[in-house]
Short mmCIF file of C-alpha atoms in Angstrom, two decimals:
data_model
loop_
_atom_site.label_atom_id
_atom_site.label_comp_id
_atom_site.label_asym_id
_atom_site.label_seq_id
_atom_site.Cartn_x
_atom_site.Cartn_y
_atom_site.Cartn_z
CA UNK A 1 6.71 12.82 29.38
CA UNK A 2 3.18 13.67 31.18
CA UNK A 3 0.59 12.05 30.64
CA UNK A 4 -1.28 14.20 28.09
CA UNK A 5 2.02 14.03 26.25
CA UNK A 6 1.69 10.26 26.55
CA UNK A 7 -2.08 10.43 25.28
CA UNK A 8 -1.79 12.11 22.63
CA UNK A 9 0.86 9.36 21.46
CA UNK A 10 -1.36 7.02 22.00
CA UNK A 11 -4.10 8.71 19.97
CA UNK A 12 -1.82 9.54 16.92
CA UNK A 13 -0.56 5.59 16.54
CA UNK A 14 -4.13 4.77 16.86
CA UNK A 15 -5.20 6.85 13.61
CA UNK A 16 -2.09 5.64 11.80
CA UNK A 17 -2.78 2.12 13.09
CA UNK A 18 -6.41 2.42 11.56
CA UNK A 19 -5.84 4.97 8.39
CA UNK A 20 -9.27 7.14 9.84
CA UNK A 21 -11.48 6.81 13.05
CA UNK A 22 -14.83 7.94 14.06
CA UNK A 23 -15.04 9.82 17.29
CA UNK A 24 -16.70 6.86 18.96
CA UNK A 25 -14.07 4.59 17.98
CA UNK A 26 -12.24 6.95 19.61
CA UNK A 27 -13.79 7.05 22.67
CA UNK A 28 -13.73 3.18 22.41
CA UNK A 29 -10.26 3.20 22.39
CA UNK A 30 -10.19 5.69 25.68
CA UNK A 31 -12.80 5.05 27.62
CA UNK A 32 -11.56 7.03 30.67
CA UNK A 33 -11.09 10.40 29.01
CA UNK A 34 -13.62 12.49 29.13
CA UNK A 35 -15.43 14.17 25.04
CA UNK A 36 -14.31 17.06 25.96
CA UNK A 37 -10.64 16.20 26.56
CA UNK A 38 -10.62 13.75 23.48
CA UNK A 39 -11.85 16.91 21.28
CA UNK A 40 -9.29 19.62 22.52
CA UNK A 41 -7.04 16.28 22.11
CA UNK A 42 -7.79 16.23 18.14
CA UNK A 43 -8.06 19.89 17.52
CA UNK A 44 -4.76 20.02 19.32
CA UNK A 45 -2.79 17.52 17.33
CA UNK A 46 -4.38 18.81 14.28
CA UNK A 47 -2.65 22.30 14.62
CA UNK A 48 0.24 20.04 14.94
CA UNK A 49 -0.18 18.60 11.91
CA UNK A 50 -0.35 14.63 13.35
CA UNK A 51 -3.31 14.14 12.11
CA UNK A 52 -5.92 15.27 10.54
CA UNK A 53 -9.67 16.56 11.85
CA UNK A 54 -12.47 15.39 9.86
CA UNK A 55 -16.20 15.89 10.30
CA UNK A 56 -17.06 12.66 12.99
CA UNK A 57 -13.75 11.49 13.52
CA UNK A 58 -9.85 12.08 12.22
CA UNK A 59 -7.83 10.12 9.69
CA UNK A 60 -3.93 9.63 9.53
CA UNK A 61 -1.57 12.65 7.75
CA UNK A 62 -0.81 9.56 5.69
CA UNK A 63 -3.90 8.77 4.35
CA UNK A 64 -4.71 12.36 3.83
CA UNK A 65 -1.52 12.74 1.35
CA UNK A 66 -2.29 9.89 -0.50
CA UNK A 67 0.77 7.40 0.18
CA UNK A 68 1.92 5.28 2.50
CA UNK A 69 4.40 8.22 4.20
CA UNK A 70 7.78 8.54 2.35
CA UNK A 71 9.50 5.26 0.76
CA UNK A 72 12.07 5.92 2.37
CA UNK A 73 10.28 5.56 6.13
CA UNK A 74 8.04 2.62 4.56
CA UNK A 75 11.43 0.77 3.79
CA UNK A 76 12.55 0.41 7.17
CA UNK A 77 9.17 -0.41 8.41
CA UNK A 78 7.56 -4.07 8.49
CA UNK A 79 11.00 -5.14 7.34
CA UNK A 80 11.09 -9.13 8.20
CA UNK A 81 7.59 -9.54 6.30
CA UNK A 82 8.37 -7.31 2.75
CA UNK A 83 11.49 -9.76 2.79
CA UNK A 84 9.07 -12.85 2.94
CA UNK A 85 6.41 -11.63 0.64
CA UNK A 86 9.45 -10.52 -1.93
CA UNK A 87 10.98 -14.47 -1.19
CA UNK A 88 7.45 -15.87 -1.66
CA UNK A 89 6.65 -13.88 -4.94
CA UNK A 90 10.96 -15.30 -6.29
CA UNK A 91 9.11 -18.46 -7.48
CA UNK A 92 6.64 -17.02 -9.84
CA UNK A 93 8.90 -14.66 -11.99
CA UNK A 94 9.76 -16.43 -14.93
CA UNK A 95 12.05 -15.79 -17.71
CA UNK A 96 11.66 -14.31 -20.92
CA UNK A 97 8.75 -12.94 -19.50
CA UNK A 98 6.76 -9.37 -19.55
CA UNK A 99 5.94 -8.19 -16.15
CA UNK A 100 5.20 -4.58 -14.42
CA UNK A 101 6.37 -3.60 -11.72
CA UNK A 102 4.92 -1.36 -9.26
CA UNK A 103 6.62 0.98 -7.36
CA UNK A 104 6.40 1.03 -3.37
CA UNK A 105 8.17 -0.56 -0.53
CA UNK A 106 7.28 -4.13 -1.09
CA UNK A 107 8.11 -4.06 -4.63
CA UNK A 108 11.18 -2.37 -3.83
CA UNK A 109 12.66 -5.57 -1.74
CA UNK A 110 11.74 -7.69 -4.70
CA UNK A 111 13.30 -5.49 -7.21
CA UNK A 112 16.52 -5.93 -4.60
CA UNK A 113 16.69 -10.01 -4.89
CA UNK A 114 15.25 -9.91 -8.83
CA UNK A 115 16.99 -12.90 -10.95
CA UNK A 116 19.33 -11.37 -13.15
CA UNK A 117 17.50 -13.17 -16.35
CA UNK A 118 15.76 -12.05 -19.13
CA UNK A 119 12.84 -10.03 -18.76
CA UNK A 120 11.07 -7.21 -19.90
CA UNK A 121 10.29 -5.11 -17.05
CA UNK A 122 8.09 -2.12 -16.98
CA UNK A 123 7.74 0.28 -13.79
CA UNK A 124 7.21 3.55 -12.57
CA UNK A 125 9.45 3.16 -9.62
CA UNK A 126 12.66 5.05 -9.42
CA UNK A 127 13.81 3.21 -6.87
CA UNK A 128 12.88 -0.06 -8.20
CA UNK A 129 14.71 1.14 -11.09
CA UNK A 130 17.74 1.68 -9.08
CA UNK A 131 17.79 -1.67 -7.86
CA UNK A 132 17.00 -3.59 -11.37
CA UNK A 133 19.82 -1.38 -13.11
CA UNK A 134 22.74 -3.72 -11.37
CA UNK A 135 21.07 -6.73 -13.39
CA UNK A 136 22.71 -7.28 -16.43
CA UNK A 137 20.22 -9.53 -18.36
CA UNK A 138 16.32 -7.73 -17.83
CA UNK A 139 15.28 -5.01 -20.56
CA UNK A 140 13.76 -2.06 -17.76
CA UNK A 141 11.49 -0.07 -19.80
CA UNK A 142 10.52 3.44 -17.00
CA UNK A 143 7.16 5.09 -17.39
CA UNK A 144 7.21 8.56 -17.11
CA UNK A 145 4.93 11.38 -16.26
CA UNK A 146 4.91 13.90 -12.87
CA UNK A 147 6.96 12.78 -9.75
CA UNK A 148 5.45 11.50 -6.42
CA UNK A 149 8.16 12.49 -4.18
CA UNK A 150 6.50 10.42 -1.36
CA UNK A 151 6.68 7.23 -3.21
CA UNK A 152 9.33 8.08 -5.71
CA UNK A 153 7.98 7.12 -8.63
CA UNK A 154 5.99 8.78 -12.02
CA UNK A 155 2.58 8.75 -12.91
CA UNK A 156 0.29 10.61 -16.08
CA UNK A 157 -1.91 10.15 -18.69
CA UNK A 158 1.26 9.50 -20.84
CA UNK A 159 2.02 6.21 -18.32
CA UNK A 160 -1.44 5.10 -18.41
CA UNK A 161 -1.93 5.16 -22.01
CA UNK A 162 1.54 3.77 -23.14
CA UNK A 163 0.76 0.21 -20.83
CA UNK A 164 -2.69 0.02 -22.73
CA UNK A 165 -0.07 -1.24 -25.82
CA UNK A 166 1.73 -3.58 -23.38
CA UNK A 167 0.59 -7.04 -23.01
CA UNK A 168 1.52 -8.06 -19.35
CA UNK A 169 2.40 -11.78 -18.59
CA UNK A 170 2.47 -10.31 -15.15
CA UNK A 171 1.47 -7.61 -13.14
CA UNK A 172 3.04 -6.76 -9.28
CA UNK A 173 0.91 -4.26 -8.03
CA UNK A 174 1.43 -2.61 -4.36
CA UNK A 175 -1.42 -1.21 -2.34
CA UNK A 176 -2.30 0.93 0.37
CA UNK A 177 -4.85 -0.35 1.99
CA UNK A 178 -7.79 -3.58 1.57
CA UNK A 179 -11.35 -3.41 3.13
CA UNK A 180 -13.70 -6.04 2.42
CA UNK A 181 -16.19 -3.28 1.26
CA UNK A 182 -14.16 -1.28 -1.09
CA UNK A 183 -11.29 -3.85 -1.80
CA UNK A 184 -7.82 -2.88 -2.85
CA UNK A 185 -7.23 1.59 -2.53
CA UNK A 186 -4.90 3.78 -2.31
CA UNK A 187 -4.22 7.70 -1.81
CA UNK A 188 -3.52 9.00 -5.32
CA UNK A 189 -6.05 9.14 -8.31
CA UNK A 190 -3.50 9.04 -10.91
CA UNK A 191 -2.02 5.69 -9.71
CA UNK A 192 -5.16 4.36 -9.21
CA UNK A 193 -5.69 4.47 -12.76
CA UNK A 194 -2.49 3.28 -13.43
CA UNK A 195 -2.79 0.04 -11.48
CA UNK A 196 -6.16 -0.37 -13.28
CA UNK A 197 -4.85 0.06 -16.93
CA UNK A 198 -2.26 -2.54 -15.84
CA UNK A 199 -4.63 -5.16 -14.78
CA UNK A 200 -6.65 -5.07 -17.69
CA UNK A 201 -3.41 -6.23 -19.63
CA UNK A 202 -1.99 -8.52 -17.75
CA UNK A 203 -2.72 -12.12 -17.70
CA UNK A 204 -1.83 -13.02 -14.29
CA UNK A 205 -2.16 -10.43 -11.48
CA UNK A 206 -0.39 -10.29 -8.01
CA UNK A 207 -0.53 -8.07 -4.80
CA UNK A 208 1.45 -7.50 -2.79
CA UNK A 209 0.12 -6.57 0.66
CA UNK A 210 1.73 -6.86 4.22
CA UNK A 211 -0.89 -7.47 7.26
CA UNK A 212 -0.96 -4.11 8.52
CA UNK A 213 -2.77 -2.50 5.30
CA UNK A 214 -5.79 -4.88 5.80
CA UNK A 215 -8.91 -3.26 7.30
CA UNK A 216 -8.21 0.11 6.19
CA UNK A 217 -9.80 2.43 3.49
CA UNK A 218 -7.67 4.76 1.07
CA UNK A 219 -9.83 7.02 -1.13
CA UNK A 220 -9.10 5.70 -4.60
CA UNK A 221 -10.52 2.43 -5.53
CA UNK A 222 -8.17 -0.02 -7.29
CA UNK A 223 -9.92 -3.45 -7.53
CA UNK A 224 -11.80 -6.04 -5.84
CA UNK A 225 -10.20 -9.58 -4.58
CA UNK A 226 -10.44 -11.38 -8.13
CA UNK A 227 -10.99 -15.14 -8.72
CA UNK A 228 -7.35 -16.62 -10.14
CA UNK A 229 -5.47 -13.55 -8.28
CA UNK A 230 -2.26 -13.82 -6.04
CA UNK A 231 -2.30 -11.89 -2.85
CA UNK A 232 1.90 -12.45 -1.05
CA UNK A 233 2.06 -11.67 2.21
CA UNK A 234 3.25 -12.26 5.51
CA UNK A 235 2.27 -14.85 8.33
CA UNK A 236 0.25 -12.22 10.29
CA UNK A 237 -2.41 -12.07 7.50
CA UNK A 238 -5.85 -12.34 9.46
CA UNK A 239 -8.19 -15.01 9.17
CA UNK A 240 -11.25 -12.97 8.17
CA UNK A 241 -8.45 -12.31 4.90
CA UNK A 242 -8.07 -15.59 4.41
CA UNK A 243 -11.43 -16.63 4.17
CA UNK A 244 -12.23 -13.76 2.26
CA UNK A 245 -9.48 -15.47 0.04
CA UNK A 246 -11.51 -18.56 0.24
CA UNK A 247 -14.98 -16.89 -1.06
CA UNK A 248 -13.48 -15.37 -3.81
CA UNK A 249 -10.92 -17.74 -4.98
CA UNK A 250 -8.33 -15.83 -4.98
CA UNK A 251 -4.45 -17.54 -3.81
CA UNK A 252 -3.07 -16.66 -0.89
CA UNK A 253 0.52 -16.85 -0.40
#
């Protein structure tokens, strides 16, 4: 591999690693390559479709579609720490309880080690469903509405309305991405609704977030860190998180 080959690499997992850049970040980051080269650099892998040119900078394919890449891809990613935060969250489900679940990767492993007791569960998640069918005991009630093939799961006004009846002792929400500035986002507007109609009915509220989604901005607004909410995640949570935690009185597990 030469070395613009090698570059390049290194400027793609940088926008990934970050969601979007500025230019100067950019230039930050590679300090011994000339504007010019950085520029042909980003028009370049645009045409590739790695990532994607915006005015001042470039943000990741990923952001730009609106998920977290494909479940599938997400689910063998950051595998160690969705184990823990599903372990960590184990303690808190209750039985004979009412709790949504959200769909993503996270949620996923917890919908894999569930308690096979009773439960009403409510989700959006095909493959959360998938994993909750081989209980015996839980009542899994799907939402409907149009596929995401990216994060397999359904989302519409028909979803969002029908949860607006539900009383939630519990909701599990996944998220994209937090930012001290915006809070919790992600990619799609629909689900961003979603996740809002099913906070507003449920009495206690959890996220679950792995380290690598902190710092980073997704373009639908979700919530801000809430006094009396859980945020699971791993042990490589920063501390600028934590405090943040701290300030707003929100648990961190």
């Amino acid at each position: 591999m030469d070395t613009m080959e090698q570059r390049r690499n290194a400027i793609v997992d940088f926008i990934n690693e970050k969601g979007n850049i500025t230019f100067a970040q950019l230039e930050k980051r590679f300090p011994n390559v000339s504007q010019m080269t950085l520029r042909t650099d980003l028009k370049a892998l645009d045409e590739a479709k790695k990532i994607v040119r915006i005015h001042g900078g470039a943000k990741s394919v990923e952001v730009v579609l609106g998920t977290d890449d494909y479940i599938g891809r997400r689910s063998v990613r950051n595998v160690e720490e969705k184990e823990s935060i599903a372990e960590k969250v184990l303690p808190l489900i209750k039985p004979n309880t009412t709790v949504y679940l959200d769909s993503g990767s996270s949620t996923t492993a917890l919908a894999k080690i569930w308690p096979d007791q009773p439960n009403f569960i409510f989700t959006s998640s095909m493959t959360c469903v998938m994993e909750l069918s081989k209980l015996s005991q839980p009542s899994v009630f799907v939402l409907g509405g149009e596929l995401n093939k990216y994060s397999m799961s359904a989302c519409g006004v028909g979803a969002i309305e029908s949860v607006k009846t539900v009383n939630f002792d519990m909701a599990i929400l996944g998220v994209t991405s937090y930012s001290a500035d915006v809070g919790f986002s992600c990619g799609v507007m629909m689900e961003a609704y979603l996740k809002q109609a099913v906070l507003q009915q449920s009495a206690e509220k959890i996220i679950l977030m792995d380290s690598s989604k902190t710092d980073k901005k997704s373009t639908f607004h979700i919530c801000q860190l809430q006094e009396g909410m859980t945020v699971v995640s791993d042990g490589n949570i920063s501390e600028d998180f934590r405090l943040q935690c701290e300030k707003t009185k929100a648990y961190l597990l």
